[in-house]
mmCIF file of C-alpha atoms in Angstrom:
data_model
loop_
_atom_site.group_PDB
_atom_site.id
_atom_site.type_symbol
_atom_site.label_atom_id
_atom_site.label_comp_id
_atom_site.label_asym_id
_atom_site.label_seq_id
_atom_site.Cartn_x
_atom_site.Cartn_y
_atom_site.Cartn_z
ATOM 1 C CA MET B 2 12.850 4.481 -3.379
ATOM 2 C CA ASN B 3 14.012 7.979 -1.630
ATOM 3 C CA VAL B 4 12.830 9.170 1.299
ATOM 4 C CA THR B 5 9.855 11.285 0.442
ATOM 5 C CA THR B 6 8.209 8.684 -1.486
ATOM 6 C CA LYS B 7 8.744 6.150 0.307
ATOM 7 C CA GLN B 8 7.160 8.364 2.891
ATOM 8 C CA LYS B 9 4.556 9.204 0.952
ATOM 9 C CA LEU B 10 3.616 5.783 0.612
ATOM 10 C CA ARG B 11 3.876 4.709 4.168
ATOM 11 C CA GLU B 12 1.684 7.168 4.735
ATOM 12 C CA PHE B 13 -0.695 6.072 2.877
ATOM 13 C CA LEU B 14 -0.750 2.458 3.528
ATOM 14 C CA LYS B 15 -1.057 4.134 7.459
ATOM 15 C CA GLU B 16 -4.173 5.658 6.132
ATOM 16 C CA ILE B 17 -5.704 2.396 4.888
ATOM 17 C CA LEU B 18 -5.065 0.415 8.041
ATOM 18 C CA GLU B 19 -6.578 3.411 10.413
ATOM 19 C CA SER B 20 -9.539 3.395 7.981
ATOM 20 C CA HIS B 21 -9.795 -0.301 8.949
ATOM 21 C CA GLY B 22 -9.180 0.705 13.043
ATOM 22 C CA ASP B 23 -5.555 -0.697 13.215
ATOM 23 C CA HIS B 24 -3.242 1.907 14.321
ATOM 24 C CA ASN B 25 -0.444 -0.252 14.882
ATOM 25 C CA ASP B 26 3.215 1.153 13.806
ATOM 26 C CA PHE B 27 4.472 -1.532 11.148
ATOM 27 C CA ALA B 28 7.741 -2.735 9.531
ATOM 28 C CA ASP B 29 8.901 -2.386 5.555
ATOM 29 C CA SER B 30 9.311 -6.141 5.645
ATOM 30 C CA GLU B 31 6.079 -6.862 7.430
ATOM 31 C CA SER B 32 3.538 -8.305 4.552
ATOM 32 C CA LEU B 33 -0.062 -6.084 5.304
ATOM 33 C CA PHE B 34 -1.535 -8.865 3.445
ATOM 34 C CA ILE B 35 -0.698 -11.716 4.662
ATOM 35 C CA SER B 36 -0.455 -10.916 8.389
ATOM 36 C CA GLY B 37 -4.441 -10.223 7.191
ATOM 37 C CA ARG B 38 -4.424 -6.091 8.266
ATOM 38 C CA LEU B 39 -5.378 -5.430 4.738
ATOM 39 C CA ASP B 40 -7.778 -7.177 2.419
ATOM 40 C CA SER B 41 -8.137 -7.511 -1.305
ATOM 41 C CA PHE B 42 -9.679 -4.355 -1.294
ATOM 42 C CA SER B 43 -6.876 -2.210 0.080
ATOM 43 C CA MET B 44 -5.176 -3.907 -2.719
ATOM 44 C CA MET B 45 -6.988 -2.279 -5.248
ATOM 45 C CA ASN B 46 -6.837 1.287 -3.466
ATOM 46 C CA LEU B 47 -2.793 0.453 -2.839
ATOM 47 C CA VAL B 48 -2.991 -0.185 -7.188
ATOM 48 C CA MET B 49 -4.720 2.721 -7.572
ATOM 49 C CA TYR B 50 -2.598 5.100 -5.447
ATOM 50 C CA LEU B 51 0.756 3.133 -7.235
ATOM 51 C CA GLU B 52 -0.311 4.237 -10.790
ATOM 52 C CA GLN B 53 -2.009 8.023 -10.069
ATOM 53 C CA VAL B 54 1.041 9.092 -8.036
ATOM 54 C CA PHE B 55 3.733 7.680 -9.215
ATOM 55 C CA ASP B 56 2.514 6.939 -12.451
ATOM 56 C CA LEU B 57 2.979 3.241 -12.761
ATOM 57 C CA ASN B 58 1.192 0.713 -14.960
ATOM 58 C CA PHE B 59 -0.345 -2.175 -13.930
ATOM 59 C CA SER B 60 -2.592 -3.505 -16.405
ATOM 60 C CA ASP B 61 -0.149 -5.751 -18.223
ATOM 61 C CA LEU B 62 1.456 -7.117 -14.983
ATOM 62 C CA GLU B 63 -0.263 -10.113 -12.747
ATOM 63 C CA PHE B 64 0.805 -10.307 -9.674
ATOM 64 C CA ASP B 65 0.121 -12.022 -6.189
ATOM 65 C CA VAL B 66 0.172 -10.101 -2.595
ATOM 66 C CA ASN B 67 2.314 -13.602 -1.446
#
């Protein structure tokens, strides 16, 4: 993942966190879902963002946030 792509994703995640009142920074290795900082609705938003911005398709994949 290049720096620009990584920065776009980090900015999107920061926006989601801030919309939940969470203004703390996060590490690349931190699981924002396991820690409870993001919820299932946030997961849906993240998947839609990844599909739209990075032209990914998650419709055929089964995955778990854990």
